[in-house]
Amino acid sequence: MKPAELTQTISDTLPALRKSERKVADFVLKNPMQLIRMRIVDLAQEAEVSEPTVVRFCRAVGCHGFQDFKLALAQQLAASPSYGQIAVTEGDSTREYTHKVFDSTIDTLLKVRESLEIERLDSAVAAICTAERVEFYGFGASAAVAFDAQHKFFRLQITSAAYSDPHLQNMSATSLHSGDVVVAISQSGRTRALIDSMELVKQAGGIVIAIAPSGSPIARNASIAIEVDAKEDIKIYTPLSSRIAHLAVIDVLAIGVAKKKGPQLQQHLQKLQEGLASLRSP
Amino acid sequence: MKPAELTQTISDTLPALRKSERKVADFVLKNPMQLIRMRIVDLAQEAEVSEPTVVRFCRAVGCHGFQDFKLALAQQLAASPSYGQIAVTEGDSTREYTHKVFDSTIDTLLKVRESLEIERLDSAVAAICTAERVEFYGFGASAAVAFDAQHKFFRLQITSAAYSDPHLQNMSATSLHSGDVVVAISQSGRTRALIDSMELVKQAGGIVIAIAPSGSPIARNASIAIEVDAKEDIKIYTPLSSRIAHLAVIDVLAIGVAKKKGPQLQQHLQKLQEGLASLRSP
DNA sequence: AAATTCGTGTAAAAAATTTACAAGAATTAG
DNA sequence: CTAATTCTTGTAAATTTTTTACACGAATTT
């Protein structure tokens, strides 16, 4: 039993359930949190059915029994904490919206983690390792991601740059050599200027790795598309969790490159760390 | 019973436990995953103690009984998936280290979420809302965080800037007015140049909000310290999850400010969004 | 060295879950 | 439209699982 999608499974199974079992399903979907502290008799009473019906319901959704079901549900709820209602609302207290921001971020990360295509990541790491230059392009909120990436890869002894200015991007793109890599980062996946830059990169023989929503123009035009779909809290109109998902993807690439570079890199990083120590107060 | 820290609680309680109970604790800490599918008799057998001892152990760590304990453990494990061994190792496949990067990031976020001081966040939001200017200072990896924050708050109609150059920081700091806010972001919490800038800010009558490790010089010298402790994967020497935690904190502040600014801000954001649409391909 | 406290297991009781079965509702075929 | 069959649901019993009560042995203190 994989807990990741239990509530989903329940919803899917709903039409195939019998009338009384559906009563159980309704209650479960409405009060998943409560359920964790309930015994089978309580649930039977609340849903106005008999205990065996509850067991039959649990079996119907793929669990071995009631305990198994409860455990699976508990796990799912713990994994995506504010399941169902992560949008921040007017009346939220500071504690509430703080939790919601973190929870929705975690939620996004869990979703993205599952949806990443491993082969694409491998190709991307391989491309970065063989490139002479690696550049990161992004606008708006993705600019910060690009600079973060530049900083990270620079530390890994990769000649890297980050540009959030379309002119600089274009100038740099035309000077790339065959095999060089550009990582195009976009939350919308449809920023025109970025698409233009990508075109120039490809003309120069460069490889474009895109971190963008699946099926978006930027993902489609890339040599290697790492598709990241992060639903945003629309009401706020400021990208919240998706750029964090992008950063996590960058981290994965960085780790991949670090692994490929092997042990001599460790020494380099060690030295860097020691160098930085002198800039710090004791 | 808060599941967030059960294994931690077990470790903490360890010295206070009796010999046979400790056997149970050892087994639990070593095989937390397995335990979820075990009954009390199985655990008793594996740990080579009697069943009542297991129950006593559960009570000792603050749970109501064995079931309660199992549930709490299941929740914690679901929340921090690769609990215990998130460090990336040589032999990891791409799939494995990808998961580990995401999991450790999630782990960090969960920990930070619990440790944040709500009152500090409230003070910080209040200070930002009343300030005429808000600036973000950070070096290295925190520079990207600073720029991200600048971008975010700029969208919220806050006059904001971000500097990752100590000279620019100092120049800007001296020109601040009373009540203006500087957010100092640091992963080490001991960058000398940043401490110097903070001093200038305070001399100019500005408020310094620090996002830094607890107890660090930067946290101690700040007007409002938002303490973020994110353990890093030391082997890689490149900040991984802590900057993501910092970004999440920035998000929380941004949401707080957005809420305080109220509905007229929504219209502004809507307009911004529409403006950006023209830069995108259809 | 004796007494008391503490720790642990055995065995019995209680609680909870699951199975077996039967009664009633619904549906379909005659 | 009625009868038969199938499907649905609950009652009650059986089983499993957990918890409590108690007693014995070890350890510690006076």
XYZ file of C-alpha atoms (C1' of nucleotides) in Angstrom:
624
model
C 0.000 0.000 0.000
C 1.580 3.253 -1.048
C 0.209 5.975 1.173
C 1.059 8.808 -1.178
C -2.309 8.783 -2.838
C -4.775 7.216 -0.462
C -7.320 10.021 -0.465
C -6.988 10.099 -4.205
C -7.650 6.369 -4.360
C -10.708 6.819 -2.179
C -12.099 9.472 -4.486
C -11.394 7.301 -7.503
C -12.985 4.241 -5.967
C -16.048 6.180 -4.797
C -18.325 5.277 -7.720
C -17.545 1.571 -7.337
C -18.503 1.578 -3.667
C -21.779 0.454 -2.143
C -24.107 2.930 -0.519
C -23.061 2.284 3.058
C -19.406 2.149 2.183
C -19.743 5.507 0.556
C -20.967 6.906 3.852
C -17.663 5.803 5.310
C -15.722 7.315 2.432
C -17.536 10.622 2.856
C -16.698 10.792 6.500
C -13.089 9.881 5.899
C -12.628 12.505 3.215
C -14.278 15.145 5.356
C -12.479 14.428 8.611
C -9.203 12.728 7.735
C -7.415 14.282 10.685
C -9.947 13.140 13.269
C -9.953 9.661 11.894
C -6.429 8.956 12.991
C -7.473 8.956 16.637
C -10.602 6.872 16.042
C -11.284 3.217 16.549
C -13.311 1.201 14.155
C -16.386 1.413 16.395
C -16.208 5.198 16.476
C -15.955 5.454 12.750
C -18.819 2.993 12.317
C -20.960 5.085 14.618
C -20.061 8.405 13.006
C -20.693 7.088 9.514
C -23.850 5.333 10.703
C -22.862 1.920 9.460
C -21.713 -1.295 11.092
C -18.137 -2.193 11.817
C -17.812 -4.873 9.157
C -18.852 -2.304 6.591
C -15.908 -0.184 7.637
C -13.591 -3.129 7.153
C -15.102 -3.822 3.748
C -14.502 -0.210 2.842
C -10.869 -0.443 3.871
C -10.407 -3.524 1.706
C -12.142 -1.803 -1.187
C -9.555 0.965 -1.208
C -6.722 -1.500 -1.262
C -5.780 -1.825 2.379
C -5.417 -5.024 4.310
C -7.667 -3.989 7.156
C -8.711 -1.087 9.297
C -5.370 -0.695 11.062
C -3.540 -0.767 7.806
C -5.887 1.853 6.447
C -5.471 4.128 9.419
C -1.716 3.866 9.208
C -1.661 4.638 5.513
C -3.896 7.632 6.024
C -1.791 8.899 8.882
C 1.273 8.703 6.693
C -0.325 10.562 3.858
C -1.544 13.309 6.146
C 1.877 13.671 7.687
C 3.471 13.866 4.261
C 1.256 16.662 2.954
C 0.369 18.389 6.157
C -2.474 20.759 5.382
C -3.932 18.406 2.863
C -6.630 20.081 0.853
C -6.501 23.634 2.051
C -3.105 25.208 1.738
C -4.273 28.538 0.370
C -3.656 31.415 2.721
C -6.846 33.212 3.665
C -7.624 36.590 5.203
C -8.285 35.360 8.699
C -5.141 33.308 9.138
C -3.041 33.982 12.174
C 0.686 34.373 11.754
C 1.195 30.842 12.994
C -1.315 29.559 10.472
C 0.013 31.248 7.407
C 3.569 30.444 8.368
C 2.643 26.807 8.455
C 0.790 27.095 5.192
C 3.716 28.656 3.391
C 6.022 25.891 4.567
C 3.471 23.183 3.946
C 2.689 24.270 0.427
C 6.398 24.473 -0.298
C 6.875 20.957 1.027
C 3.875 19.823 -0.938
C 5.366 21.227 -4.121
C 8.703 19.584 -3.450
C 7.058 16.204 -2.894
C 5.128 16.503 -6.136
C 8.133 17.618 -8.136
C 10.293 14.916 -6.626
C 7.933 12.297 -7.995
C 7.523 13.825 -11.398
C 11.165 14.392 -12.301
C 12.487 12.367 -15.213
C 15.677 10.731 -14.041
C 17.094 10.195 -17.526
C 16.817 13.882 -18.298
C 18.729 14.720 -15.156
C 21.450 12.283 -16.149
C 21.715 13.820 -19.606
C 21.833 17.286 -18.081
C 24.619 16.353 -15.671
C 26.589 14.725 -18.470
C 26.190 17.808 -20.673
C 27.285 20.146 -17.907
C 30.339 18.058 -17.137
C 31.578 18.083 -20.720
C 30.828 21.752 -21.398
C 33.561 24.346 -21.277
C 31.166 27.055 -20.182
C 27.835 26.801 -18.384
C 25.493 29.768 -18.243
C 22.213 30.351 -16.465
C 19.485 32.536 -17.933
C 16.371 33.672 -16.134
C 14.156 36.728 -15.669
C 12.248 38.079 -12.722
C 12.095 35.623 -9.888
C 14.051 33.132 -11.944
C 16.940 35.580 -12.123
C 17.653 34.942 -8.470
C 17.566 31.219 -9.156
C 20.010 31.697 -12.011
C 22.439 33.603 -9.805
C 22.159 31.008 -7.116
C 22.935 28.316 -9.650
C 25.887 30.270 -10.995
C 27.298 30.591 -7.508
C 26.824 26.916 -6.835
C 28.433 25.671 -10.016
C 31.230 28.166 -9.785
C 32.166 26.497 -6.536
C 32.235 23.188 -8.327
C 34.992 24.505 -10.594
C 32.657 24.945 -13.534
C 33.171 28.085 -15.578
C 29.756 29.590 -15.127
C 27.848 32.827 -15.542
C 24.336 34.059 -14.941
C 22.483 36.668 -16.962
C 19.103 38.220 -16.313
C 19.459 40.845 -19.009
C 18.275 39.856 -22.494
C 21.041 41.830 -24.206
C 23.775 40.221 -22.170
C 22.170 36.861 -22.729
C 22.175 37.350 -26.484
C 25.736 38.604 -26.587
C 26.955 35.750 -24.483
C 24.893 33.199 -26.374
C 26.464 34.062 -29.718
C 29.938 33.565 -28.266
C 29.301 30.051 -27.033
C 31.104 27.081 -28.483
C 29.730 23.750 -29.516
C 28.914 21.643 -26.471
C 28.592 24.562 -24.084
C 25.517 24.522 -21.932
C 22.882 27.104 -21.105
C 20.347 26.413 -18.404
C 17.164 28.352 -19.127
C 15.021 28.817 -16.055
C 11.436 29.951 -16.296
C 8.365 29.680 -14.150
C 5.924 30.617 -16.862
C 7.744 28.646 -19.538
C 6.722 31.229 -22.111
C 8.923 34.277 -21.649
C 9.559 35.477 -25.189
C 12.995 36.971 -24.563
C 14.196 33.711 -23.091
C 12.939 31.744 -26.063
C 14.854 34.101 -28.331
C 18.043 33.627 -26.332
C 17.625 29.882 -26.483
C 17.411 30.083 -30.250
C 20.750 31.879 -30.400
C 22.329 29.330 -28.111
C 21.246 26.512 -30.356
C 22.521 28.326 -33.437
C 25.907 28.612 -31.761
C 25.895 24.845 -31.207
C 25.147 25.088 -27.493
C 22.968 22.722 -25.500
C 19.922 24.215 -23.809
C 18.736 22.659 -20.583
C 15.345 24.036 -19.632
C 13.839 24.094 -16.168
C 10.264 25.002 -16.967
C 6.662 23.756 -16.816
C 5.940 20.655 -18.853
C 4.679 21.226 -22.351
C 5.562 24.920 -22.232
C 7.255 26.532 -25.250
C 10.539 26.757 -23.353
C 10.433 23.082 -22.394
C 9.574 22.130 -25.967
C 12.395 24.132 -27.495
C 15.061 22.856 -25.142
C 17.659 20.208 -25.925
C 17.046 18.673 -22.510
C 13.825 19.616 -20.758
C 13.599 19.157 -17.008
C 9.925 19.674 -16.487
C 8.787 21.153 -13.205
C 5.118 21.770 -12.573
C 4.474 23.644 -9.383
C 1.022 24.944 -8.755
C 1.138 28.407 -7.318
C -1.076 30.135 -4.856
C -2.696 32.263 -7.536
C -4.102 34.842 -5.158
C -0.667 36.163 -4.343
C 0.601 36.502 -7.913
C 4.158 36.158 -6.741
C 5.848 32.886 -7.414
C 6.219 31.184 -4.092
C 7.098 27.545 -4.113
C 7.984 27.008 -7.752
C 11.317 28.811 -7.552
C 12.155 26.683 -4.548
C 11.440 23.612 -6.621
C 13.761 25.045 -9.264
C 16.471 25.539 -6.680
C 16.072 21.963 -5.560
C 16.489 20.818 -9.147
C 19.646 22.916 -9.380
C 20.870 21.212 -6.217
C 20.284 17.830 -7.758
C 22.286 18.821 -10.820
C 25.045 20.202 -8.634
C 25.249 16.987 -6.641
C 25.284 15.025 -9.863
C 28.168 17.075 -11.191
C 30.008 16.873 -7.879
C 29.712 13.110 -7.937
C 31.000 12.907 -11.500
C 33.923 15.174 -10.668
C 34.867 12.811 -7.899
C 37.209 13.136 -4.952
C 39.638 15.789 -6.178
C 36.691 18.150 -6.020
C 36.328 17.502 -2.309
C 39.777 18.930 -1.743
C 38.954 21.995 -3.768
C 35.774 22.574 -1.775
C 37.665 22.087 1.444
C 40.143 24.782 0.424
C 37.337 27.120 -0.579
C 35.714 26.607 2.779
C 38.961 27.406 4.551
C 39.343 30.548 2.476
C 35.885 31.726 3.421
C 36.571 31.128 7.097
C 38.924 34.115 7.148
C 36.022 36.398 6.227
C 34.125 35.354 9.305
C 34.245 36.511 12.861
C 35.555 33.815 15.196
C 1.611 13.775 21.022
C 3.416 15.820 18.414
C 4.949 13.398 15.949
C 7.474 15.888 14.598
C 10.154 14.863 17.023
C 9.391 11.366 18.212
C 12.733 9.807 17.344
C 14.351 12.840 18.899
C 12.291 12.317 22.039
C 13.341 8.692 22.134
C 17.002 9.628 21.924
C 16.539 12.241 24.617
C 14.692 9.871 26.904
C 17.208 7.096 26.375
C 19.280 7.720 29.522
C 16.175 7.759 31.683
C 15.025 4.388 30.410
C 15.465 1.047 32.098
C 17.685 -1.590 30.599
C 15.000 -3.637 28.916
C 13.192 -0.556 27.683
C 16.390 0.599 26.114
C 16.487 -2.602 24.110
C 13.164 -1.582 22.665
C 14.402 1.939 21.969
C 17.458 0.603 20.192
C 15.413 -1.569 17.934
C 12.997 1.220 17.175
C 15.745 3.659 16.286
C 17.458 1.102 14.102
C 14.426 -0.183 12.238
C 11.804 2.534 12.355
C 10.441 1.604 8.963
C 9.904 -2.049 9.769
C 8.238 -1.218 13.015
C 5.217 0.279 11.348
C 4.104 -3.115 10.127
C 4.778 -4.857 13.428
C 2.502 -5.873 16.244
C 3.450 -5.516 19.823
C 4.320 -9.215 20.057
C 6.721 -8.989 17.131
C 8.496 -6.004 18.580
C 8.710 -7.703 21.964
C 10.260 -10.744 20.356
C 12.733 -8.758 18.231
C 13.826 -6.642 21.159
C 13.930 -9.715 23.402
C 11.656 -8.312 26.048
C 8.085 -8.917 27.116
C 5.075 -7.130 25.706
C 4.327 -5.076 28.791
C 7.841 -3.695 28.593
C 7.072 -2.440 25.147
C 3.990 -0.695 26.431
C 5.967 0.823 29.264
C 8.479 2.077 26.747
C 5.728 3.703 24.703
C 4.408 5.460 27.783
C 7.915 6.565 28.710
C 8.303 8.451 25.459
C 5.006 10.228 25.946
C 2.569 8.113 23.994
C -0.686 6.752 25.278
C -0.054 3.179 24.226
C 1.527 1.048 21.577
C -0.945 1.948 18.837
C -0.530 5.603 19.570
C 3.212 5.191 19.401
C 3.114 3.358 16.104
C 0.879 6.007 14.604
C 3.100 8.826 15.772
C 6.152 7.103 14.391
C 4.444 6.424 11.078
C 3.602 10.090 10.799
C 7.099 11.222 11.507
C 8.562 8.798 9.012
C 6.142 9.922 6.352
C 7.006 13.523 7.050
C 10.764 13.127 6.783
C 11.032 10.300 4.300
C 14.629 9.122 4.407
C 14.928 9.778 8.095
C 18.382 9.079 9.388
C 20.397 8.698 6.267
C 19.940 11.651 4.002
C 23.592 12.159 3.257
C 24.437 11.522 -0.340
C 27.017 8.794 -0.753
C 29.272 7.715 -3.584
C 27.251 4.777 -4.736
C 23.915 6.515 -5.008
C 22.044 6.221 -8.257
C 20.587 9.338 -9.816
C 17.172 8.395 -8.520
C 18.563 7.948 -5.023
C 20.430 11.195 -4.715
C 17.603 13.109 -6.321
C 15.329 11.801 -3.614
C 17.869 12.580 -0.961
C 18.257 16.171 -2.057
C 14.517 16.704 -1.984
C 14.078 14.803 1.251
C 16.756 16.663 3.101
C 15.296 19.937 1.873
C 11.878 18.902 3.123
C 13.429 17.784 6.357
C 15.035 21.158 6.835
C 11.808 22.969 6.078
C 9.911 20.886 8.621
C 12.471 21.572 11.289
C 12.601 25.282 10.579
C 8.830 25.503 10.475
C 8.669 24.208 14.030
C 11.450 26.340 15.377
C 10.370 29.723 14.052
C 9.393 32.282 16.650
C 6.045 33.663 15.638
C 6.371 36.895 17.593
C 9.605 37.745 15.822
C 7.931 37.271 12.471
C 5.122 39.576 13.531
C 7.587 42.240 14.627
C 9.483 41.874 11.379
C 6.347 42.252 9.272
C 5.299 45.291 11.275
C 8.722 46.883 10.858
C 8.753 46.262 7.109
C 5.295 47.739 6.689
C 6.184 50.977 8.441
C 9.595 51.400 6.807
C 10.094 53.750 3.910
C 12.888 51.670 2.473
C 13.645 47.988 2.870
C 17.008 46.587 1.848
C 18.383 43.081 1.708
C 22.024 42.313 2.365
C 23.725 39.011 1.793
C 26.940 37.505 0.460
C 27.686 34.383 -1.483
C 24.741 32.049 -1.625
C 22.743 34.479 0.473
C 23.171 37.112 -2.212
C 20.781 35.191 -4.423
C 18.348 35.003 -1.557
C 18.646 38.755 -1.066
C 17.893 39.418 -4.715
C 14.957 37.087 -4.634
C 13.611 38.898 -1.617
C 14.131 42.271 -3.262
C 12.163 41.127 -6.265
C 9.379 39.788 -4.114
C 8.953 42.863 -1.976
C 9.289 45.181 -4.916
C 6.190 43.515 -6.283
C 4.432 44.233 -3.046
C 4.964 47.965 -3.608
C 7.737 48.172 -1.044
C 10.678 50.352 -1.991
C 13.371 47.740 -1.830
C 16.939 47.075 -2.848
C 19.406 44.227 -2.551
C 23.177 44.535 -2.188
C 25.797 41.839 -2.178
C 28.718 44.238 -2.296
C 30.048 45.470 1.046
C 30.819 48.943 -0.308
C 27.363 49.413 -1.718
C 25.904 48.084 1.514
C 27.839 50.576 3.581
C 26.995 53.490 1.327
C 23.350 52.600 1.330
C 23.303 51.905 5.038
C 24.535 55.373 5.946
C 21.785 56.955 3.879
C 18.958 55.142 5.643
C 16.414 56.980 7.733
C 15.084 56.113 11.122
C 12.639 53.236 10.909
C 13.991 51.899 7.631
C 14.625 48.204 7.573
C 17.568 46.096 6.492
C 17.214 42.341 6.277
C 20.603 40.731 6.817
C 20.758 37.214 5.458
C 23.539 34.860 6.384
C 24.031 31.136 6.507
C 27.122 31.206 8.637
C 25.840 34.005 10.851
C 29.381 35.283 11.237
C 30.341 37.087 8.047
C 32.400 40.017 9.254
C 31.479 42.407 6.458
C 27.803 41.876 7.124
C 28.231 42.554 10.819
C 29.968 45.807 9.921
C 27.127 46.847 7.612
C 24.617 46.061 10.325
C 26.457 48.369 12.666
C 26.155 51.230 10.205
C 22.477 50.551 9.737
C 21.866 50.756 13.445
C 23.875 53.966 13.682
C 21.628 55.464 11.015
C 18.588 54.512 13.093
C 17.584 51.603 10.919
C 16.098 48.327 12.080
C 18.072 45.185 11.318
C 16.154 41.979 10.766
C 18.519 39.030 10.696
C 17.887 35.687 9.089
C 20.726 33.652 10.511
C 21.590 30.701 12.744
C 20.491 30.998 16.357
C 23.053 32.397 18.718
C 25.311 33.541 15.903
C 26.908 37.013 16.063
C 24.589 38.266 13.337
C 21.507 37.015 15.137
C 22.708 38.523 18.397
C 23.421 41.929 16.881
C 20.107 42.218 15.094
C 17.122 44.256 16.207
C 14.858 41.369 15.294
C 16.470 37.956 14.914
C 14.666 35.310 12.924
C 16.722 32.288 13.805
C 17.038 29.554 11.223
C 19.113 26.489 11.978
C 19.498 24.247 8.995
C 21.973 21.471 9.222
C 23.889 21.118 6.016
C 25.291 18.142 4.263
C 28.829 19.005 5.262
C 30.483 16.776 2.718
C 29.377 18.980 -0.123
C 30.473 22.309 1.371
C 27.908 24.149 -0.653
C 24.877 25.376 1.195
C 22.025 23.236 0.032
C 18.850 23.386 2.018
C 19.517 26.316 4.309
C 19.071 28.925 1.614
C 15.781 27.299 0.729
C 14.736 27.661 4.334
C 15.724 31.310 4.119
C 13.609 31.745 1.025
C 10.669 30.181 2.786
C 11.113 32.641 5.628
C 11.155 35.465 3.100
C 7.932 34.079 1.688
C 6.341 34.122 5.085
C 7.347 37.740 5.564
C 6.039 38.606 2.114
C 2.698 36.982 2.841
C 2.562 38.812 6.145
C 3.173 42.133 4.451
C 0.685 41.338 1.714
C -1.959 40.575 4.309
C -1.280 43.814 6.179
C -1.431 45.820 2.956
C -4.836 44.403 2.318
C -7.055 44.264 -0.734
C -5.811 47.267 -2.708
C -2.603 45.322 -3.119
C -4.464 42.549 -4.899
C -5.400 44.983 -7.649
C -1.836 46.128 -7.983
C -0.605 42.554 -8.298
C -3.296 41.793 -10.833
C -2.125 44.717 -12.957
C 1.476 43.627 -12.673
C 0.519 40.177 -13.804
C -1.283 41.562 -16.800
C 1.739 43.670 -17.677
C 3.993 40.641 -17.589
C 1.649 38.704 -19.829
C 2.661 40.859 -22.796
C 6.243 39.625 -22.440
C 5.134 36.063 -22.938
C 4.469 34.022 -25.996
C 0.800 33.059 -26.324
C 22.547 -8.745 56.258
C 17.876 -7.567 56.014
C 14.488 -4.806 54.083
C 12.653 -2.107 50.757
C 12.379 -0.492 46.281
C 12.709 -1.181 41.578
C 12.500 -3.794 37.243
C 10.685 -7.493 34.545
C 7.954 -11.253 33.051
C 3.732 -14.412 33.341
C -0.838 -14.873 33.028
C -5.355 -13.144 32.874
C -8.615 -9.580 31.430
C -10.215 -6.227 28.426
C -10.501 -4.135 24.134
C -10.582 -4.055 19.408
C -10.793 -6.089 14.983
C -12.178 -9.525 11.879
C -14.983 -13.491 10.235
C -19.128 -16.200 9.572
C -23.574 -16.174 8.756
C -28.289 -14.774 8.196
C -31.855 -11.487 7.122
C -33.518 -8.116 4.211
C -33.293 -5.138 0.038
C -32.759 -4.717 -4.752
C -32.683 -6.305 -9.244
C -33.675 -9.203 -13.028
C -35.949 -12.874 -15.415
C -39.958 -15.376 -16.232
C -46.291 -8.435 -11.699
C -44.268 -11.970 -9.147
C -40.700 -15.111 -7.960
C -36.032 -16.151 -7.756
C -31.522 -14.863 -7.415
C -28.055 -11.863 -6.251
C -26.280 -8.322 -3.800
C -25.984 -5.500 0.472
C -25.837 -4.934 5.257
C -26.034 -5.933 10.074
C -25.819 -9.178 14.247
C -23.278 -12.042 16.871
C -19.443 -14.897 17.624
C -14.510 -15.775 17.228
C -10.039 -14.282 16.962
C -6.464 -11.344 17.476
C -4.192 -7.789 19.845
C -3.317 -4.855 23.526
C -3.367 -3.723 28.240
C -3.638 -4.510 33.260
C -2.752 -6.934 37.562
C 0.211 -9.280 40.107
C 4.138 -11.815 41.663
C 8.885 -13.014 41.623
C 13.627 -11.894 41.475
C 17.336 -8.435 41.306
C 19.397 -4.473 43.019
C 20.197 -1.022 46.244
C 20.196 1.096 50.692
C 20.137 1.232 55.650
